PDB file of C-alpha atoms and ligand atoms in Angstrom:
ATOM      1  CA  UNK A 565      66.000 108.888 129.721  1.00 97.00           C
ATOM      2  CA  UNK A 566      68.984 106.577 130.387  1.00 98.00           C
ATOM      3  CA  UNK A 567      70.457 106.254 133.768  1.00 98.00           C
ATOM      4  CA  UNK A 568      73.812 104.980 134.798  1.00 98.00           C
ATOM      5  CA  UNK A 569      75.657 104.154 137.924  1.00 98.00           C
ATOM      6  CA  UNK A 570      78.787 106.611 137.837  1.00 97.00           C
ATOM      7  CA  UNK A 571      80.649 104.525 140.689  1.00 96.00           C
ATOM      8  CA  UNK A 572      80.731 101.482 138.450  1.00 96.00           C
ATOM      9  CA  UNK A 573      82.113 102.906 135.223  1.00 97.00           C
ATOM     10  CA  UNK A 574      85.319 101.266 134.437  1.00 96.00           C
ATOM     11  CA  UNK A 575      87.687 100.464 131.285  1.00 97.00           C
ATOM     12  CA  UNK A 576      87.801  96.721 130.641  1.00 95.00           C
ATOM     13  CA  UNK A 577      89.382  94.663 127.959  1.00 93.00           C
ATOM     14  CA  UNK A 578      87.775  91.382 128.228  1.00 92.00           C
ATOM     15  CA  UNK A 579      83.941  92.040 127.767  1.00 94.00           C
ATOM     16  CA  UNK A 580      84.467  93.008 123.926  1.00 97.00           C
ATOM     17  CA  UNK A 581      87.296  91.030 122.162  1.00 96.00           C
ATOM     18  CA  UNK A 582      90.068  93.252 120.600  1.00 95.00           C
ATOM     19  CA  UNK A 583      88.755  96.378 121.984  1.00 97.00           C
ATOM     20  CA  UNK A 584      89.533  98.635 124.861  1.00 98.00           C
ATOM     21  CA  UNK A 585      86.233  99.235 126.303  1.00 98.00           C
ATOM     22  CA  UNK A 586      84.542 101.985 128.580  1.00 98.00           C
ATOM     23  CA  UNK A 587      81.876 100.102 130.193  1.00 98.00           C
ATOM     24  CA  UNK A 588      78.806 101.695 132.076  1.00 98.00           C
ATOM     25  CA  UNK A 589      76.176  99.975 134.169  1.00 97.00           C
ATOM     26  CA  UNK A 590      72.670 100.982 133.168  1.00 98.00           C
ATOM     27  CA  UNK A 591      69.900 100.941 135.758  1.00 97.00           C
ATOM     28  CA  UNK A 592      66.082 100.535 135.346  1.00 97.00           C
ATOM     29  CA  UNK A 593      66.882  97.095 134.033  1.00 94.00           C
ATOM     30  CA  UNK A 594      63.607  95.302 132.749  1.00 91.00           C
ATOM     31  CA  UNK A 595      65.132  91.811 133.096  1.00 87.00           C
ATOM     32  CA  UNK A 596      64.146  89.159 135.536  1.00 85.00           C
ATOM     33  CA  UNK A 597      67.041  86.882 135.762  1.00 84.00           C
ATOM     34  CA  UNK A 598      67.051  84.264 138.403  1.00 81.00           C
ATOM     35  CA  UNK A 599      70.212  84.777 140.495  1.00 80.00           C
ATOM     36  CA  UNK A 600      70.469  88.469 139.095  1.00 85.00           C
ATOM     37  CA  UNK A 601      73.961  89.589 140.055  1.00 83.00           C
ATOM     38  CA  UNK A 602      72.906  93.294 140.811  1.00 89.00           C
ATOM     39  CA  UNK A 603      69.258  93.594 141.760  1.00 92.00           C
ATOM     40  CA  UNK A 604      69.743  97.216 142.455  1.00 95.00           C
ATOM     41  CA  UNK A 605      70.240  97.741 138.841  1.00 95.00           C
ATOM     42  CA  UNK A 606      66.410  96.945 138.372  1.00 95.00           C
ATOM     43  CA  UNK A 607      65.664 100.172 140.380  1.00 96.00           C
ATOM     44  CA  UNK A 608      65.596 103.806 139.230  1.00 97.00           C
ATOM     45  CA  UNK A 609      69.125 104.427 140.509  1.00 97.00           C
ATOM     46  CA  UNK A 610      71.995 106.414 139.293  1.00 97.00           C
ATOM     47  CA  UNK A 611      72.388 109.610 137.207  1.00 98.00           C
ATOM     48  CA  UNK A 612      71.204 110.459 133.484  1.00 98.00           C
ATOM     49  CA  UNK A 613      73.561 109.382 130.946  1.00 98.00           C
ATOM     50  CA  UNK A 614      73.866 112.365 128.401  1.00 98.00           C
ATOM     51  CA  UNK A 615      75.977 112.752 125.358  1.00 98.00           C
ATOM     52  CA  UNK A 616      78.113 115.366 127.303  1.00 98.00           C
ATOM     53  CA  UNK A 617      78.798 113.060 129.936  1.00 98.00           C
ATOM     54  CA  UNK A 618      79.690 110.414 127.413  1.00 98.00           C
ATOM     55  CA  UNK A 619      82.102 113.020 125.873  1.00 98.00           C
ATOM     56  CA  UNK A 620      83.653 113.485 129.517  1.00 98.00           C
ATOM     57  CA  UNK A 621      84.002 109.803 130.174  1.00 98.00           C
ATOM     58  CA  UNK A 622      85.694 109.250 126.862  1.00 98.00           C
ATOM     59  CA  UNK A 623      88.038 112.360 127.426  1.00 97.00           C
ATOM     60  CA  UNK A 624      88.891 110.972 130.882  1.00 97.00           C
ATOM     61  CA  UNK A 625      89.954 107.671 129.611  1.00 97.00           C
ATOM     62  CA  UNK A 626      92.153 108.488 126.644  1.00 94.00           C
ATOM     63  CA  UNK A 627      92.690 105.478 124.159  1.00 95.00           C
ATOM     64  CA  UNK A 628      89.236 103.717 124.654  1.00 98.00           C
ATOM     65  CA  UNK A 629      87.689 102.567 121.428  1.00 98.00           C
ATOM     66  CA  UNK A 630      84.674 101.055 122.377  1.00 98.00           C
ATOM     67  CA  UNK A 631      81.710 102.130 124.627  1.00 98.00           C
ATOM     68  CA  UNK A 632      79.653  99.431 126.322  1.00 98.00           C
ATOM     69  CA  UNK A 633      76.139  99.811 127.776  1.00 98.00           C
ATOM     70  CA  UNK A 634      75.707  97.056 130.311  1.00 97.00           C
ATOM     71  CA  UNK A 635      72.042  96.817 130.124  1.00 96.00           C
ATOM     72  CA  UNK A 636      69.430  98.435 128.132  1.00 96.00           C
ATOM     73  CA  UNK A 637      67.348 100.475 130.751  1.00 97.00           C
ATOM     74  CA  UNK A 638      63.808 101.479 130.072  1.00 96.00           C
ATOM     75  CA  UNK A 639      64.048 103.938 127.183  1.00 97.00           C
ATOM     76  CA  UNK A 640      64.982 102.204 124.050  1.00 97.00           C
ATOM     77  CA  UNK A 641      64.713 105.508 121.862  1.00 97.00           C
ATOM     78  CA  UNK A 642      67.274 107.446 124.369  1.00 98.00           C
ATOM     79  CA  UNK A 643      69.523 104.248 124.306  1.00 98.00           C
ATOM     80  CA  UNK A 644      69.631 104.399 120.455  1.00 98.00           C
ATOM     81  CA  UNK A 645      70.369 108.129 120.547  1.00 98.00           C
ATOM     82  CA  UNK A 646      73.241 107.743 123.038  1.00 98.00           C
ATOM     83  CA  UNK A 647      74.645 104.648 120.875  1.00 98.00           C
ATOM     84  CA  UNK A 648      74.499 106.895 117.665  1.00 98.00           C
ATOM     85  CA  UNK A 649      76.447 109.654 119.658  1.00 98.00           C
ATOM     86  CA  UNK A 650      79.141 107.259 120.658  1.00 98.00           C
ATOM     87  CA  UNK A 651      79.492 106.225 116.968  1.00 98.00           C
ATOM     88  CA  UNK A 652      79.720 109.933 115.939  1.00 97.00           C
ATOM     89  CA  UNK A 653      82.524 110.509 118.170  1.00 97.00           C
ATOM     90  CA  UNK A 654      84.459 107.617 116.594  1.00 97.00           C
ATOM     91  CA  UNK A 655      83.825 104.637 119.125  1.00 98.00           C
ATOM     92  CA  UNK A 656      82.117 101.434 118.481  1.00 98.00           C
ATOM     93  CA  UNK A 657      78.920 101.131 120.417  1.00 98.00           C
ATOM     94  CA  UNK A 658      78.284  97.813 122.196  1.00 98.00           C
ATOM     95  CA  UNK A 659      75.326  96.424 124.250  1.00 98.00           C
ATOM     96  CA  UNK A 660      74.921  93.591 126.782  1.00 96.00           C
ATOM     97  CA  UNK A 661      71.209  92.782 126.876  1.00 95.00           C
ATOM     98  CA  UNK A 662      69.886  90.371 129.316  1.00 90.00           C
ATOM     99  CA  UNK A 663      66.999  89.487 126.962  1.00 93.00           C
ATOM    100  CA  UNK A 664      67.018  86.390 124.665  1.00 94.00           C
ATOM    101  CA  UNK A 665      66.894  88.531 121.590  1.00 96.00           C
ATOM    102  CA  UNK A 666      66.785  92.250 120.841  1.00 96.00           C
ATOM    103  CA  UNK A 667      64.915  94.261 117.926  1.00 96.00           C
ATOM    104  CA  UNK A 668      66.515  94.728 114.399  1.00 94.00           C
ATOM    105  CA  UNK A 669      66.795  98.596 115.478  1.00 95.00           C
ATOM    106  CA  UNK A 670      69.232  97.578 118.124  1.00 97.00           C
ATOM    107  CA  UNK A 671      71.329  95.479 115.898  1.00 96.00           C
ATOM    108  CA  UNK A 672      71.318  98.215 113.341  1.00 95.00           C
ATOM    109  CA  UNK A 673      72.599 100.550 116.011  1.00 97.00           C
ATOM    110  CA  UNK A 674      75.395  98.560 117.614  1.00 98.00           C
ATOM    111  CA  UNK A 675      78.582  96.984 116.582  1.00 98.00           C
ATOM    112  CA  UNK A 676      78.513  94.348 119.413  1.00 98.00           C
ATOM    113  CA  UNK A 677      75.355  92.805 120.888  1.00 98.00           C
ATOM    114  CA  UNK A 678      75.310  90.342 123.708  1.00 97.00           C
ATOM    115  CA  UNK A 679      71.998  88.530 124.177  1.00 97.00           C
ATOM    116  CA  UNK A 680      70.579  85.940 126.603  1.00 93.00           C
ATOM    117  CA  UNK A 681      69.675  85.993 130.365  1.00 90.00           C
ATOM    118  CA  UNK A 682      71.941  84.735 132.815  1.00 87.00           C
ATOM    119  CA  UNK A 683      71.044  80.993 133.708  1.00 88.00           C
ATOM    120  CA  UNK A 684      73.287  79.680 136.194  1.00 85.00           C
ATOM    121  CA  UNK A 685      73.282  76.082 135.164  1.00 88.00           C
ATOM    122  CA  UNK A 686      74.391  77.204 131.382  1.00 91.00           C
ATOM    123  CA  UNK A 687      77.017  79.447 132.997  1.00 89.00           C
ATOM    124  CA  UNK A 688      78.373  82.830 131.695  1.00 88.00           C
ATOM    125  CA  UNK A 689      79.912  83.870 128.411  1.00 91.00           C
ATOM    126  CA  UNK A 690      83.105  82.138 129.088  1.00 91.00           C
ATOM    127  CA  UNK A 691      81.510  78.784 129.523  1.00 92.00           C
ATOM    128  CA  UNK A 692      81.031  76.625 126.483  1.00 93.00           C
ATOM    129  CA  UNK A 693      77.720  75.425 127.649  1.00 95.00           C
ATOM    130  CA  UNK A 694      76.339  79.141 127.921  1.00 95.00           C
ATOM    131  CA  UNK A 695      73.005  80.260 126.612  1.00 95.00           C
ATOM    132  CA  UNK A 696      74.398  83.739 126.039  1.00 95.00           C
ATOM    133  CA  UNK A 697      75.784  84.816 122.749  1.00 97.00           C
ATOM    134  CA  UNK A 698      78.111  87.768 121.812  1.00 98.00           C
ATOM    135  CA  UNK A 699      77.411  88.954 118.096  1.00 98.00           C
ATOM    136  CA  UNK A 700      79.838  91.106 116.129  1.00 98.00           C
ATOM    137  CA  UNK A 701      77.465  93.134 113.944  1.00 98.00           C
ATOM    138  CA  UNK A 702      78.576  94.103 110.448  1.00 96.00           C
ATOM    139  CA  UNK A 703      76.609  96.871 108.905  1.00 95.00           C
ATOM    140  CA  UNK A 704      76.063  97.091 105.083  1.00 86.00           C
ATOM    141  CA  UNK A 705      73.305  99.471 104.006  1.00 80.00           C
ATOM    142  CA  UNK A 706      73.717  98.179 100.441  1.00 83.00           C
ATOM    143  CA  UNK A 707      72.511  94.762 101.476  1.00 77.00           C
ATOM    144  CA  UNK A 708      69.261  93.163 102.719  1.00 79.00           C
ATOM    145  CA  UNK A 709      69.245  92.483 105.537  1.00 77.00           C
ATOM    146  CA  UNK A 710      71.535  95.485 106.216  1.00 89.00           C
ATOM    147  CA  UNK A 711      73.377  94.038 108.891  1.00 93.00           C
ATOM    148  CA  UNK A 712      74.990  90.474 109.438  1.00 94.00           C
ATOM    149  CA  UNK A 713      75.531  88.822 112.834  1.00 96.00           C
ATOM    150  CA  UNK A 714      78.762  86.923 113.561  1.00 97.00           C
ATOM    151  CA  UNK A 715      78.671  84.844 116.720  1.00 97.00           C
ATOM    152  CA  UNK A 716      81.912  85.540 118.506  1.00 97.00           C
ATOM    153  CA  UNK A 717      80.989  83.828 121.811  1.00 97.00           C
ATOM    154  CA  UNK A 718      83.803  81.244 121.365  1.00 95.00           C
ATOM    155  CA  UNK A 719      86.360  83.807 121.704  1.00 94.00           C
ATOM    156  CA  UNK A 720      85.685  83.647 125.650  1.00 92.00           C
ATOM    157  CA  UNK A 721      86.051  80.059 125.949  1.00 91.00           C
ATOM    158  CA  UNK A 722      89.954  79.680 125.922  1.00 76.00           C
ATOM    159  CA  UNK A 723      89.881  82.163 128.910  1.00 58.00           C
ATOM    160  CA  UNK A 724      89.760  81.057 132.602  1.00 53.00           C
ATOM    161  CA  UNK A 725      88.065  84.441 133.819  1.00 48.00           C
ATOM    162  CA  UNK A 726      84.524  85.619 133.795  1.00 52.00           C
ATOM    163  CA  UNK A 727      84.159  88.462 131.350  1.00 49.00           C
ATOM    164  CA  UNK A 728      80.618  89.155 132.193  1.00 51.00           C
ATOM    165  CA  UNK A 729      79.856  88.635 135.756  1.00 50.00           C
ATOM    166  CA  UNK A 730      76.826  86.888 134.818  1.00 51.00           C
TER     167      UNK A 730
HETATM  168  S1  SF4 B2240      69.974  91.728 132.896  1.00 93.20           S
HETATM  169 FE1  SF4 B2240      71.373  91.943 134.668  1.00 93.20          FE
HETATM  170  S2  SF4 B2240      70.827  93.410 135.924  1.00 93.20           S
HETATM  171 FE2  SF4 B2240      68.871  92.744 134.614  1.00 93.20          FE
HETATM  172  S3  SF4 B2240      67.986  91.171 135.760  1.00 93.20           S
HETATM  173 FE3  SF4 B2240      69.351  90.120 134.549  1.00 93.20          FE
HETATM  174  S4  SF4 B2240      71.335  89.993 135.692  1.00 93.20           S
HETATM  175 FE4  SF4 B2240      69.987  91.402 136.806  1.00 93.20          FE
END
């Protein structure tokens, strides 16, 4: 089961370049970032995120073309199933992970993946010294490997705002 915090759901235009994104905060984070911006997201809080709730959130926010999971939670299979549903209804699934890297199955599932824990002295995504990376994933089932990662982190570096709040 994947749980999200309904009160924190919002439409954002900075987190994923060139996309109008509906972002949901996922709880049960398994990360351990020093200086975590939202320690409560490591707890079992919020409500279950289901396909039906995703449909309603998308219907209530007409015009979004990307759905961003801010965090992975603690149930990879459920996360992938929800992301597959996002793709089935015509949106790009995106993931902000706090881990240094994610499994191939996640790259195969999402169109955008951010990796890297927040490390204060390196800064967030909009800092040119950041350790975090945002990848655009190109899927090609006729090729091996069947996806290609393009590092688009530098898209954030001309901006004077924090796209990631850590
Ligand atoms: S990934 Fe986010 S919520 Fe999880 S520990 Fe790191 S900063 Fe906190």
